PDB file of C-alpha atoms in Angstrom:
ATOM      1  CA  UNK R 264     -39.701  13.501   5.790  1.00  0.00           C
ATOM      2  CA  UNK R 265     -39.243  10.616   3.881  1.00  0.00           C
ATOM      3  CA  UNK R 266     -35.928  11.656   2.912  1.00  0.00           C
ATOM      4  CA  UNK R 267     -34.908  12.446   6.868  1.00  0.00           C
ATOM      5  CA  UNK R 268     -36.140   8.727   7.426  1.00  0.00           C
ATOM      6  CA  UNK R 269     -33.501   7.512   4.203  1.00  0.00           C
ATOM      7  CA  UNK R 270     -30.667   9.676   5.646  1.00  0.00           C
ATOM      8  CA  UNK R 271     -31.368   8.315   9.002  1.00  0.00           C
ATOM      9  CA  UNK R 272     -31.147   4.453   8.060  1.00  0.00           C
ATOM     10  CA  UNK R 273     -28.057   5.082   5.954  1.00  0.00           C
ATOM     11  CA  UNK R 274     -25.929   6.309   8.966  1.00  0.00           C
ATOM     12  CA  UNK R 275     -27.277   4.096  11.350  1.00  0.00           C
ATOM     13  CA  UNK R 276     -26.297   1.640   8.667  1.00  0.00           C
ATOM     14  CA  UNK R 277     -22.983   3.206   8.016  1.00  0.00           C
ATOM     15  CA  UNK R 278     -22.153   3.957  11.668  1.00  0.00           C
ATOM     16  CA  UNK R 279     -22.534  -0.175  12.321  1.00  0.00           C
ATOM     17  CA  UNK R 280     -20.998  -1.011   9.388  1.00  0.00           C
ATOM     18  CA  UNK R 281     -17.504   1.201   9.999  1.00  0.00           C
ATOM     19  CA  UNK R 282     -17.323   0.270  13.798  1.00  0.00           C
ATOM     20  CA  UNK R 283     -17.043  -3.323  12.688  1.00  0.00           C
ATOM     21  CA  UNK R 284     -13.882  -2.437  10.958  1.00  0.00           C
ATOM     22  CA  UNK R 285     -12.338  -2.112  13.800  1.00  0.00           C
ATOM     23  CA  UNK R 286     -11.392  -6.262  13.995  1.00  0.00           C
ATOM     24  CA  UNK R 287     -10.504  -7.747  10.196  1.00  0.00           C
ATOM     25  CA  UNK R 288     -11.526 -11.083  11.757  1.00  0.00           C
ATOM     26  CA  UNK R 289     -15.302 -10.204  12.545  1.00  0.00           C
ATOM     27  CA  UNK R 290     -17.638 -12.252  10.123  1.00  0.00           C
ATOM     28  CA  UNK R 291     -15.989 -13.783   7.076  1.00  0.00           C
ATOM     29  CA  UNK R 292     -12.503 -12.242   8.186  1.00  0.00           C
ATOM     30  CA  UNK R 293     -10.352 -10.360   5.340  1.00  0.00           C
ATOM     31  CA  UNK R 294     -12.411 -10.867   2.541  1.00  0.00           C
ATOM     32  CA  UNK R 295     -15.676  -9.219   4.455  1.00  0.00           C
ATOM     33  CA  UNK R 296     -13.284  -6.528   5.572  1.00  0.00           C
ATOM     34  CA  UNK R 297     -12.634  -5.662   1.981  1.00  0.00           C
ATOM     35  CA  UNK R 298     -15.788  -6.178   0.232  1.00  0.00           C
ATOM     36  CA  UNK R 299     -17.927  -4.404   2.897  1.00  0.00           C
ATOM     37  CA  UNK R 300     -15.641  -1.626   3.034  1.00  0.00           C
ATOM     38  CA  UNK R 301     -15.971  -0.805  -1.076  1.00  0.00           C
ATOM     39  CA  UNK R 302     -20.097  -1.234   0.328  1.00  0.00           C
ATOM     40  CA  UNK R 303     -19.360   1.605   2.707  1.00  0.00           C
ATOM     41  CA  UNK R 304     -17.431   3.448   0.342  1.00  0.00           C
ATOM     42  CA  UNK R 305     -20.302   3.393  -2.234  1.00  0.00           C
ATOM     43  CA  UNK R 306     -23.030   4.100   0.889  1.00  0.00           C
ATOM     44  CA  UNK R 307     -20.969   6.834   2.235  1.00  0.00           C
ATOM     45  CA  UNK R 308     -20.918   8.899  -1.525  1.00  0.00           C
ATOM     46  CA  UNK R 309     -25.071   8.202  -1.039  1.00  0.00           C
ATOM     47  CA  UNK R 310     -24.996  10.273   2.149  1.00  0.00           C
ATOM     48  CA  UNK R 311     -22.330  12.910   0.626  1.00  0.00           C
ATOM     49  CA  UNK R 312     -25.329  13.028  -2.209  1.00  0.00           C
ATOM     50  CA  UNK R 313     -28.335  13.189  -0.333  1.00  0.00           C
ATOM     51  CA  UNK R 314     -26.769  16.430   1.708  1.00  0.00           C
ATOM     52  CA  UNK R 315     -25.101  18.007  -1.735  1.00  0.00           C
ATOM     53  CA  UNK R 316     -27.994  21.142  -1.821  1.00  0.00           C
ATOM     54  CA  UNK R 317     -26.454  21.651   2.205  1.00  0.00           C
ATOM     55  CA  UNK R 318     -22.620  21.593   0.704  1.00  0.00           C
ATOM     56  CA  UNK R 319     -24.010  23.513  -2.492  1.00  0.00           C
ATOM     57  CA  UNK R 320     -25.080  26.145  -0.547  1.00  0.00           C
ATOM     58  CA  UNK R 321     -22.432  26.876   1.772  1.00  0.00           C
ATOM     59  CA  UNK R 322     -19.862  26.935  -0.019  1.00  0.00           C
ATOM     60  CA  UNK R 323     -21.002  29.190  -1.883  1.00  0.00           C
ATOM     61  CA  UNK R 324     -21.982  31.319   0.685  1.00  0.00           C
ATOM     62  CA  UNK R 325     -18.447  30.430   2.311  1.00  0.00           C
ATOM     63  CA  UNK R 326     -17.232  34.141   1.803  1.00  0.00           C
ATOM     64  CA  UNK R 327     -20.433  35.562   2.919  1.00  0.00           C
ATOM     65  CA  UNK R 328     -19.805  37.467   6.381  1.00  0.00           C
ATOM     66  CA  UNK R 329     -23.225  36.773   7.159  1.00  0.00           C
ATOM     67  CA  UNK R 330     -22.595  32.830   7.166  1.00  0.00           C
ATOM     68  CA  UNK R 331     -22.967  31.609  10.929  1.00  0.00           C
ATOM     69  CA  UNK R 332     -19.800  30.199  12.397  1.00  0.00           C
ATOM     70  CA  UNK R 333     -21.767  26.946  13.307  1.00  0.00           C
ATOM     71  CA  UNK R 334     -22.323  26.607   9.667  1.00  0.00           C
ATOM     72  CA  UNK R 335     -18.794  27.348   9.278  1.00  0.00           C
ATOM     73  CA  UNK R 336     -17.373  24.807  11.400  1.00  0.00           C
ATOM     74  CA  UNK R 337     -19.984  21.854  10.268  1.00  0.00           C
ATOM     75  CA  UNK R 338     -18.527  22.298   6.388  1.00  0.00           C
ATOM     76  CA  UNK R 339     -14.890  22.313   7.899  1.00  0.00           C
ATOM     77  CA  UNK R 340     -15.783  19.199   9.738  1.00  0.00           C
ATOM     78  CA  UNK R 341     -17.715  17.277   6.774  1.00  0.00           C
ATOM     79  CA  UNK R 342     -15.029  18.283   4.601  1.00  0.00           C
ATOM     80  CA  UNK R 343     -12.538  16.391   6.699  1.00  0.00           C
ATOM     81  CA  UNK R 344     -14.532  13.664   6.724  1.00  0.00           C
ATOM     82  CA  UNK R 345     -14.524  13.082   3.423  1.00  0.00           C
ATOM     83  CA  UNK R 346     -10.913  13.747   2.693  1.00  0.00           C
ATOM     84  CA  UNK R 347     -10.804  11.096   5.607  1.00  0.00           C
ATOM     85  CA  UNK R 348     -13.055   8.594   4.304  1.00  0.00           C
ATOM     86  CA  UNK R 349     -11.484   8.786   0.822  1.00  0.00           C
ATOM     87  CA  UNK R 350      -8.007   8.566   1.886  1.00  0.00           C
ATOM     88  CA  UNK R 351      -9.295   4.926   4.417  1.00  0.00           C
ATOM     89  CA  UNK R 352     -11.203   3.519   0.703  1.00  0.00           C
ATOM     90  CA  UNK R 353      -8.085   3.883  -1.377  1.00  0.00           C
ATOM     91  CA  UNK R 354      -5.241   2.799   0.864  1.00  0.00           C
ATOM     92  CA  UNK R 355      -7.765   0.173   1.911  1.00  0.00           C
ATOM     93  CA  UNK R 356      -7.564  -0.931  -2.075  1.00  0.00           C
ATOM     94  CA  UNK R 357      -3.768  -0.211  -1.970  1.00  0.00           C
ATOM     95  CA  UNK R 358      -2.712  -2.736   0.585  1.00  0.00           C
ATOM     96  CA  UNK R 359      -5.788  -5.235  -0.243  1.00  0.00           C
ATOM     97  CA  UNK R 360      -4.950  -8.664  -0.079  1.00  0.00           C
ATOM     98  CA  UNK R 361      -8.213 -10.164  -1.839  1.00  0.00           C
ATOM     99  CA  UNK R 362     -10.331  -7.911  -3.954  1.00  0.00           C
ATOM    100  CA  UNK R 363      -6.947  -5.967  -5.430  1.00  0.00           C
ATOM    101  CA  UNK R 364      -4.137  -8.651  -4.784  1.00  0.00           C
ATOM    102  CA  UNK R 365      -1.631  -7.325  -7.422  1.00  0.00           C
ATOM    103  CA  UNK R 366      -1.702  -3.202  -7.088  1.00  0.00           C
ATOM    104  CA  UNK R 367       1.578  -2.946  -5.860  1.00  0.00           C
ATOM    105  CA  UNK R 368       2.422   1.217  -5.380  1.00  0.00           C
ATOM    106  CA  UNK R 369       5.248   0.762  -3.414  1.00  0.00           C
ATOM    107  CA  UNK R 370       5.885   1.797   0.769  1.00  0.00           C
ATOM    108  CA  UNK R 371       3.114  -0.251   1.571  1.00  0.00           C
ATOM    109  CA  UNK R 372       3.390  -0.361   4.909  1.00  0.00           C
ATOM    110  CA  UNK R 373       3.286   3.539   5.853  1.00  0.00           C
ATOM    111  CA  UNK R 374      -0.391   2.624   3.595  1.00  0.00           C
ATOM    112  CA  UNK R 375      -1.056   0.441   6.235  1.00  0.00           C
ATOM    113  CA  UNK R 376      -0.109   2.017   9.219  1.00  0.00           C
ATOM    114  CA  UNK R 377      -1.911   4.975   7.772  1.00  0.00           C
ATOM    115  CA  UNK R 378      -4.686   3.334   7.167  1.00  0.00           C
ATOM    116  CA  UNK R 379      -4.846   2.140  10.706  1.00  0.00           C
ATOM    117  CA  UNK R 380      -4.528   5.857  12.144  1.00  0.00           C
ATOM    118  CA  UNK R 381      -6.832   7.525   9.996  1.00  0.00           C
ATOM    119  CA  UNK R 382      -9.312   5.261  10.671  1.00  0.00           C
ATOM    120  CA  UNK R 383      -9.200   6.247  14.700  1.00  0.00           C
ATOM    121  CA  UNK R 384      -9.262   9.815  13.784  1.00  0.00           C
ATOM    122  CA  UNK R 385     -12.424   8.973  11.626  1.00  0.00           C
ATOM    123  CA  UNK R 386     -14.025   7.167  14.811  1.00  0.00           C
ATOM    124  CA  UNK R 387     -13.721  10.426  17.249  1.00  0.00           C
ATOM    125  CA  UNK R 388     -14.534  13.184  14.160  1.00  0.00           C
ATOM    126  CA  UNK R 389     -17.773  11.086  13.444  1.00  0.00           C
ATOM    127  CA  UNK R 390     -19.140  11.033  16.799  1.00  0.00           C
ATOM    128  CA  UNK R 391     -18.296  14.525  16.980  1.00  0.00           C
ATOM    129  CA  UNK R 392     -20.528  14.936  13.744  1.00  0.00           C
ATOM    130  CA  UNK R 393     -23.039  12.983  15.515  1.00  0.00           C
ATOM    131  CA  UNK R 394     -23.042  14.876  18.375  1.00  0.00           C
ATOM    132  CA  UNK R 395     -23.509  18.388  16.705  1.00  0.00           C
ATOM    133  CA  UNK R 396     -26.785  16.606  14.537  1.00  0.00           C
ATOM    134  CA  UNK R 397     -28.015  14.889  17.608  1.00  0.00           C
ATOM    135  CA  UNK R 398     -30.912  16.982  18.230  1.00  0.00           C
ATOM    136  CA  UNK R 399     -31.921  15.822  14.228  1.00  0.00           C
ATOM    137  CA  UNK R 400     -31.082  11.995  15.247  1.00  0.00           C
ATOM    138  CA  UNK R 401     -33.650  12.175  17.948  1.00  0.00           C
ATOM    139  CA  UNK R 402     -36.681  13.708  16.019  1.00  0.00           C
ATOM    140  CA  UNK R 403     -35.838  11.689  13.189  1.00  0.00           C
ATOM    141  CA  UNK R 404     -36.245   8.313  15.125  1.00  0.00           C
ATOM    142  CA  UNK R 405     -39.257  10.109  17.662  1.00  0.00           C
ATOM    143  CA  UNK R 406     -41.471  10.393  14.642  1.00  0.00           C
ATOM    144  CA  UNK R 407     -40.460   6.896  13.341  1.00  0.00           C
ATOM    145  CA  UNK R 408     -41.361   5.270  16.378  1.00  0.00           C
ATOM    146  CA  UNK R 409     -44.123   7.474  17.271  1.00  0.00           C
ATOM    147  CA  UNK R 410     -41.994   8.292  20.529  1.00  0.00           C
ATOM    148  CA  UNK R 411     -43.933  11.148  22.613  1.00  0.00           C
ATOM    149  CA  UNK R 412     -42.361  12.124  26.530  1.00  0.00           C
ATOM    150  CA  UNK R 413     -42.479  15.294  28.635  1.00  0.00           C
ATOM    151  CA  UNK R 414     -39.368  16.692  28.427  1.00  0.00           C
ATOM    152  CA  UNK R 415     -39.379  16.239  32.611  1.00  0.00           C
ATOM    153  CA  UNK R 416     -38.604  13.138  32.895  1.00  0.00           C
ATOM    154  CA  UNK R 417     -36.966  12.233  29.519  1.00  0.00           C
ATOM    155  CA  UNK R 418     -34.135  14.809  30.693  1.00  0.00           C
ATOM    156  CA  UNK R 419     -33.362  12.761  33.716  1.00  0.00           C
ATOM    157  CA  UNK R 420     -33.085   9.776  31.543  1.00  0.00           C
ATOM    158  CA  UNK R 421     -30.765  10.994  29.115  1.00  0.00           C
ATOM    159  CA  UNK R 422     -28.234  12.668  31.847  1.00  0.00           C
ATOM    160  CA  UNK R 423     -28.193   9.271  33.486  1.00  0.00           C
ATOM    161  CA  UNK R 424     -27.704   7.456  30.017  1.00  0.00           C
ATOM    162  CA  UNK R 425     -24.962  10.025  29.106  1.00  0.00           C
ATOM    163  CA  UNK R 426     -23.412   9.066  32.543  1.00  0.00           C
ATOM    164  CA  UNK R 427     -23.290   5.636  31.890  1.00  0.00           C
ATOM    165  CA  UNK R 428     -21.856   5.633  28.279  1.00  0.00           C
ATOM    166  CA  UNK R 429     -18.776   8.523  29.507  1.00  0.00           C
ATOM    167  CA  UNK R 430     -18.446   5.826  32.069  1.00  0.00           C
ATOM    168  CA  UNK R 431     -18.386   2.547  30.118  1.00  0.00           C
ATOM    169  CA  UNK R 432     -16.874   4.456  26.962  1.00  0.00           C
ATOM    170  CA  UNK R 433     -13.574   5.484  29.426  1.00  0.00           C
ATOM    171  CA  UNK R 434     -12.998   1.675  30.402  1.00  0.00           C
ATOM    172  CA  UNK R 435     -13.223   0.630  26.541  1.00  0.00           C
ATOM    173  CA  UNK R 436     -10.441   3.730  25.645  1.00  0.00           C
ATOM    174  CA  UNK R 437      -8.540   2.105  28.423  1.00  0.00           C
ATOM    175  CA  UNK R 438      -8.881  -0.694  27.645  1.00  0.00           C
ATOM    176  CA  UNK R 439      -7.882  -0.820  24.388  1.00  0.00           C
ATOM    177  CA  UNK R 440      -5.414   1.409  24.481  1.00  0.00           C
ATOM    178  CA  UNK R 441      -7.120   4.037  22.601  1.00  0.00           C
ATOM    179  CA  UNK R 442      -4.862   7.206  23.293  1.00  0.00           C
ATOM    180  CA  UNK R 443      -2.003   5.984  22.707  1.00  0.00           C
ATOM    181  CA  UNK R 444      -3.384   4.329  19.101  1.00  0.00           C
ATOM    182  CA  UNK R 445      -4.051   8.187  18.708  1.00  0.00           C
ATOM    183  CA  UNK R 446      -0.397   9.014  19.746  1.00  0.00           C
ATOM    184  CA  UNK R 447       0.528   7.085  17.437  1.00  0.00           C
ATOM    185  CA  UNK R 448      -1.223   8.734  14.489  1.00  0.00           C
ATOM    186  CA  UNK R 449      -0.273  11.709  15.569  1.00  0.00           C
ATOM    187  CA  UNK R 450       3.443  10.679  15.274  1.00  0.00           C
ATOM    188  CA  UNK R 451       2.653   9.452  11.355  1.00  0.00           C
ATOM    189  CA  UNK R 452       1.463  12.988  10.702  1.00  0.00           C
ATOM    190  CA  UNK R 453       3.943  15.014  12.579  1.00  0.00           C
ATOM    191  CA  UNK R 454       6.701  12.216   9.864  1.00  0.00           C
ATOM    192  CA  UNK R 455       7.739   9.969  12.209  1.00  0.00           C
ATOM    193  CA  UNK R 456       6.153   6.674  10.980  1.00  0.00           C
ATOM    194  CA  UNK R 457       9.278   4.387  11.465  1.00  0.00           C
ATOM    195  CA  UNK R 458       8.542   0.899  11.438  1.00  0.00           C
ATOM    196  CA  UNK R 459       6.258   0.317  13.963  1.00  0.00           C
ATOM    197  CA  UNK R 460       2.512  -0.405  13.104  1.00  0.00           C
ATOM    198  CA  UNK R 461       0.442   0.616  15.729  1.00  0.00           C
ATOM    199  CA  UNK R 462       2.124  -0.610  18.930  1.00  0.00           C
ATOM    200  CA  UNK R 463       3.051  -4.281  17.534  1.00  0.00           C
ATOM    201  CA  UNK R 464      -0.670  -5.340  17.173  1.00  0.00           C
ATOM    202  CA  UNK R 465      -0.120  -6.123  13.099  1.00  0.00           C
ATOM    203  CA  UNK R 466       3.229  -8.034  13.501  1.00  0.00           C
ATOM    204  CA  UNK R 467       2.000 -11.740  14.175  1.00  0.00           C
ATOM    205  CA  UNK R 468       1.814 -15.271  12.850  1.00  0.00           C
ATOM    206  CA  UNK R 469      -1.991 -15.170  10.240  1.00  0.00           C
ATOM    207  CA  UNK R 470      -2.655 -19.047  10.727  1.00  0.00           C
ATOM    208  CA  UNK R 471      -1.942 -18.889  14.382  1.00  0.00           C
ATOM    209  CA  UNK R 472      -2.677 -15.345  15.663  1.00  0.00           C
ATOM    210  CA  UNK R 473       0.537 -15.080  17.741  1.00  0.00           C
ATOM    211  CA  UNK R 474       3.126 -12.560  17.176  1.00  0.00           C
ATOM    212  CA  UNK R 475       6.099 -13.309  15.338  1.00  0.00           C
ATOM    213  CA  UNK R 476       9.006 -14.433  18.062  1.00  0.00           C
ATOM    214  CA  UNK R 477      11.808 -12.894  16.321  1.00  0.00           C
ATOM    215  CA  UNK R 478      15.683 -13.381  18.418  1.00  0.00           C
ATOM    216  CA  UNK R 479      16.354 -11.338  21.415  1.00  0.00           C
ATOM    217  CA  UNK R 480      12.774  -9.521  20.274  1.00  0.00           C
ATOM    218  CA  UNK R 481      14.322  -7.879  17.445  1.00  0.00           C
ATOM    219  CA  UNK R 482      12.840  -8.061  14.219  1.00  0.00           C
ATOM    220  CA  UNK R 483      13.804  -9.413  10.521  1.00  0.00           C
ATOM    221  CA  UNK R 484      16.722  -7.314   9.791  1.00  0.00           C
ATOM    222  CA  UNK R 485      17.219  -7.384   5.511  1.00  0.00           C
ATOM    223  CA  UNK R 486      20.225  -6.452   3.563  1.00  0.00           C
ATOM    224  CA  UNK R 487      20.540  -3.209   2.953  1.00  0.00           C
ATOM    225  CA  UNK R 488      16.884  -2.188   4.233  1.00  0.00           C
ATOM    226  CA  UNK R 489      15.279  -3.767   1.507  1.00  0.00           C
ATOM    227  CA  UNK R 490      11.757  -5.722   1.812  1.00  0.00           C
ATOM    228  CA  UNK R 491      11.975  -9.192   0.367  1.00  0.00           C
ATOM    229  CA  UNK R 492      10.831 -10.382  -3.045  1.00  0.00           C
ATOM    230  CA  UNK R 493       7.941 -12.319  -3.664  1.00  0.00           C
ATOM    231  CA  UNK R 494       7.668 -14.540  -7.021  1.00  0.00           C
ATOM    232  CA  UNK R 495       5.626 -12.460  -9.740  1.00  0.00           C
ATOM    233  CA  UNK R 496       5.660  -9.337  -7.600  1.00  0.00           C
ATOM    234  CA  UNK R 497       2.332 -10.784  -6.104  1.00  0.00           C
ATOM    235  CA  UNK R 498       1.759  -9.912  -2.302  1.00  0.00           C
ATOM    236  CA  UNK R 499       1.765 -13.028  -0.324  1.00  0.00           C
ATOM    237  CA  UNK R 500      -1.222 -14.669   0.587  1.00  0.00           C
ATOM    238  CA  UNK R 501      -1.354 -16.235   4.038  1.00  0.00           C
ATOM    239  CA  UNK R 502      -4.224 -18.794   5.184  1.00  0.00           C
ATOM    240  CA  UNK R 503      -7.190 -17.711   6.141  1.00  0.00           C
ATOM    241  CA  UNK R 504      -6.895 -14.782   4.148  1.00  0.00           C
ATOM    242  CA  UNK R 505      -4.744 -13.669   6.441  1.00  0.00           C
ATOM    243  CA  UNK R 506      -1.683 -11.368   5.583  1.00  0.00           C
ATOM    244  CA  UNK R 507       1.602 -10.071   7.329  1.00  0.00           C
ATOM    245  CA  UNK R 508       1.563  -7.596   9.774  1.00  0.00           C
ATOM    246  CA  UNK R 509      -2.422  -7.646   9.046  1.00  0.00           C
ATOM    247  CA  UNK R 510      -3.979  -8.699  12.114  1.00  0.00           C
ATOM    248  CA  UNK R 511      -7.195  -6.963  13.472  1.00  0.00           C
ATOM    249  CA  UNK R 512      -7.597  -3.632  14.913  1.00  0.00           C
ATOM    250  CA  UNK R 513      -7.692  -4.205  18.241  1.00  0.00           C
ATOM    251  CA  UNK R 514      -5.804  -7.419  18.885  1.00  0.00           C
ATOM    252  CA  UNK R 515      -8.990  -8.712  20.412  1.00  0.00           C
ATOM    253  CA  UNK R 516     -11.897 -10.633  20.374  1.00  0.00           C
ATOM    254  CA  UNK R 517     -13.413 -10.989  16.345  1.00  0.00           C
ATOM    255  CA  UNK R 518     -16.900 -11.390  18.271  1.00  0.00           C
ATOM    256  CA  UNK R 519     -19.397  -8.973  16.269  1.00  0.00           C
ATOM    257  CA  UNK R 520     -21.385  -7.766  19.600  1.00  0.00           C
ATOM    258  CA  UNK R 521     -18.043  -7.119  21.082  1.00  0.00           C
ATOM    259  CA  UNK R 522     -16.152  -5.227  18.898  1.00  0.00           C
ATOM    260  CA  UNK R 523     -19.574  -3.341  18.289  1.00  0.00           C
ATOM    261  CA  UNK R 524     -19.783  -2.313  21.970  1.00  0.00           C
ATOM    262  CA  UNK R 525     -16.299  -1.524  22.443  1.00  0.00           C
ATOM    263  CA  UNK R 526     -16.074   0.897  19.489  1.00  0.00           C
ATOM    264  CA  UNK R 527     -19.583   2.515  19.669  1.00  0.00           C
ATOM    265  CA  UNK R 528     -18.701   3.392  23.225  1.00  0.00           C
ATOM    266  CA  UNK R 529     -15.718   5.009  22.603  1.00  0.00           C
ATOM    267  CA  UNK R 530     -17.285   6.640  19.817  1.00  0.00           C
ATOM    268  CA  UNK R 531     -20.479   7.803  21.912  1.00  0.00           C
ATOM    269  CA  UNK R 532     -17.981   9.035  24.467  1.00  0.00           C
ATOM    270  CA  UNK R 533     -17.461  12.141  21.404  1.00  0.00           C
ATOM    271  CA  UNK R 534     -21.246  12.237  20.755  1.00  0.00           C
ATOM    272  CA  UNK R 535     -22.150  12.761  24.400  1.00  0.00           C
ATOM    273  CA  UNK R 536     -18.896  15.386  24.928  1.00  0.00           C
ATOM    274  CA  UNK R 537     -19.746  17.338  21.861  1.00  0.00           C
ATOM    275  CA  UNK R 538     -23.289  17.378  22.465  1.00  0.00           C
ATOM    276  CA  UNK R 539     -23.103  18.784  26.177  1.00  0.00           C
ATOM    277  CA  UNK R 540     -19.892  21.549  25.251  1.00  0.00           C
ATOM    278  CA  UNK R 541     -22.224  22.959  22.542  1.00  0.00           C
ATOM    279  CA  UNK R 542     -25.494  22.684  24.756  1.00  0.00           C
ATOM    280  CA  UNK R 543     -23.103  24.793  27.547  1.00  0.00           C
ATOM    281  CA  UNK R 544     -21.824  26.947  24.479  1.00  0.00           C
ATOM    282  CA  UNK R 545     -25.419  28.118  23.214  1.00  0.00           C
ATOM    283  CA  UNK R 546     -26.667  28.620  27.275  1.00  0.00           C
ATOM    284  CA  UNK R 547     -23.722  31.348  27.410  1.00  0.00           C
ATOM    285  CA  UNK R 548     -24.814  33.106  24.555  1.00  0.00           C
ATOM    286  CA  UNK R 549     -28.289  33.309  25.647  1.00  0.00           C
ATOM    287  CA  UNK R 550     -27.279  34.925  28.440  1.00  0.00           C
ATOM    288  CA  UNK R 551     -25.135  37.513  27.470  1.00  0.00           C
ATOM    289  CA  UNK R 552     -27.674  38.368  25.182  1.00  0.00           C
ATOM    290  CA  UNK R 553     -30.357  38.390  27.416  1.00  0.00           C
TER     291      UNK R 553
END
């Protein structure tokens, strides 16, 4: 039990900790955006640890006709998570700006943009992860807070909870433009990255925050294609910690409450989804076996 209690703290821990990524400019800006994000990457091998007997023994049972196909599609899900989550860590060292200023790998800006998409994908497959172990998350934190309800009433409660998040989590994708972030990640896998990063949001001025105001709204146009040269092949380094094209997430508000809200609804709009199509899924079985 102990060890349900452990797993439980580190993705509560994790979950808070990746939403926040969402805005570069929550807490200490850049430099928190980096550091915390080598944290998570270190916290996130913990939890890949702590379930390692669960990935141990399907895959080698992976072959095994008797294997359930929920079991199936869990290990297809965690494993692209992980290719997910290790692909965000190292671009996230390729294009840093203060813990790894001088790794310079070349066509850093499909690194970026990459980064960027990825990292929205990550935010829908995790509450979809969430929402397939959400019958664990609630006995886990029952028996820590020595919750007891009749199932009546509690029911009730959580439809009219999952109401309210579908309905608060649809203004947030809305409002941030969320589906058409996800366009645009679909368009960087399908090799059509161009030269747009994520709708214009990362092309601004770092001390000031605005966008760059470039003539007749065209941007900087360099001979022959080429990206300019900085002295000692050293990425710039704006103020503020600040870099080109590196503005948050969202384009909006580097308030840590906010940007929590905004991106734990969207994500709990997955959770609650997931969690209802497999509570229909399981009814239907039960009744054509019945």
């Amino acid at each position: 039990m102990k060890k349900n209690y452990a797993k439980f703290a580190i993705d509560l821990f994790m979950a808070i900790m990746f939403v926040l990524f969402f805005n570069k400019n929550v807490l200490d800006g850049l430099a928190y955006h980096e550091i915390a994000g080598l944290v998570f990457g270190v916290v996130f091998l913990t939890h890949v640890c702590l379930n390692l007997n669960w990935v141990k023994n399907v895959t080698l049972k992976m072959f095994d006709k008797r294997l359930p196909w929920k079991a199936r599609g869990s290990y297809a899900l965690n494993l692209l998570l992980l290719i997910s989550m290790c692909f965000i860590i190292i671009s996230g060292i390729i294009i840093s700006r203060v813990v790894f200023p001088n790794i310079n790998l070349g066509n850093e800006g499909w690194f970026k943009t990459t980064h960027i998409s990825v990292s929205f994908l990550v935010l829908i497959l995790v509450g979809v992860h969430v929402g397939l172990h959400w019958h664990w998350v609630v006995n886990v934190f029952k028996r820590m807070v020595h919750f007891k309800a009749k199932n009546k009433w509690a029911g009730y409660v959580a439809k009219v909870a999952a109401t309210l998040i579908l309905v608060f989590s649809s203004c947030e994708i809305i409002q941030t433009g969320f589906l058409n972030r996800m366009a645009s990640a679909a368009s960087i896998f399908g090799g059509s990255t161009g030269n747009s990063e994520m709708e214009g949001h990362h092309d601004f001025n770092g001390k000031s925050g605005q966008k760059s105001d470039f003539t007749n709204g065209q941007r900087l146009d360099f001979t022959n294609g080429q990206k300019p040269a900085f002295a000692n092949e050293k990425k710039p380094d704006f103020a503020d910690g600040d870099r080109r094209g590196g503005g948050d997430h969202d384009g909006g508000s580097a308030n840590v409450l906010t940007v929590l809200l905004t991106y734990t609804g969207i994500m709990s709009a997955f959770v609650v989804l997931t969690y209802y199509l497999r509570k229909l899924t399981v009814r239907k079985k039960r009744r054509k076996t019945a």
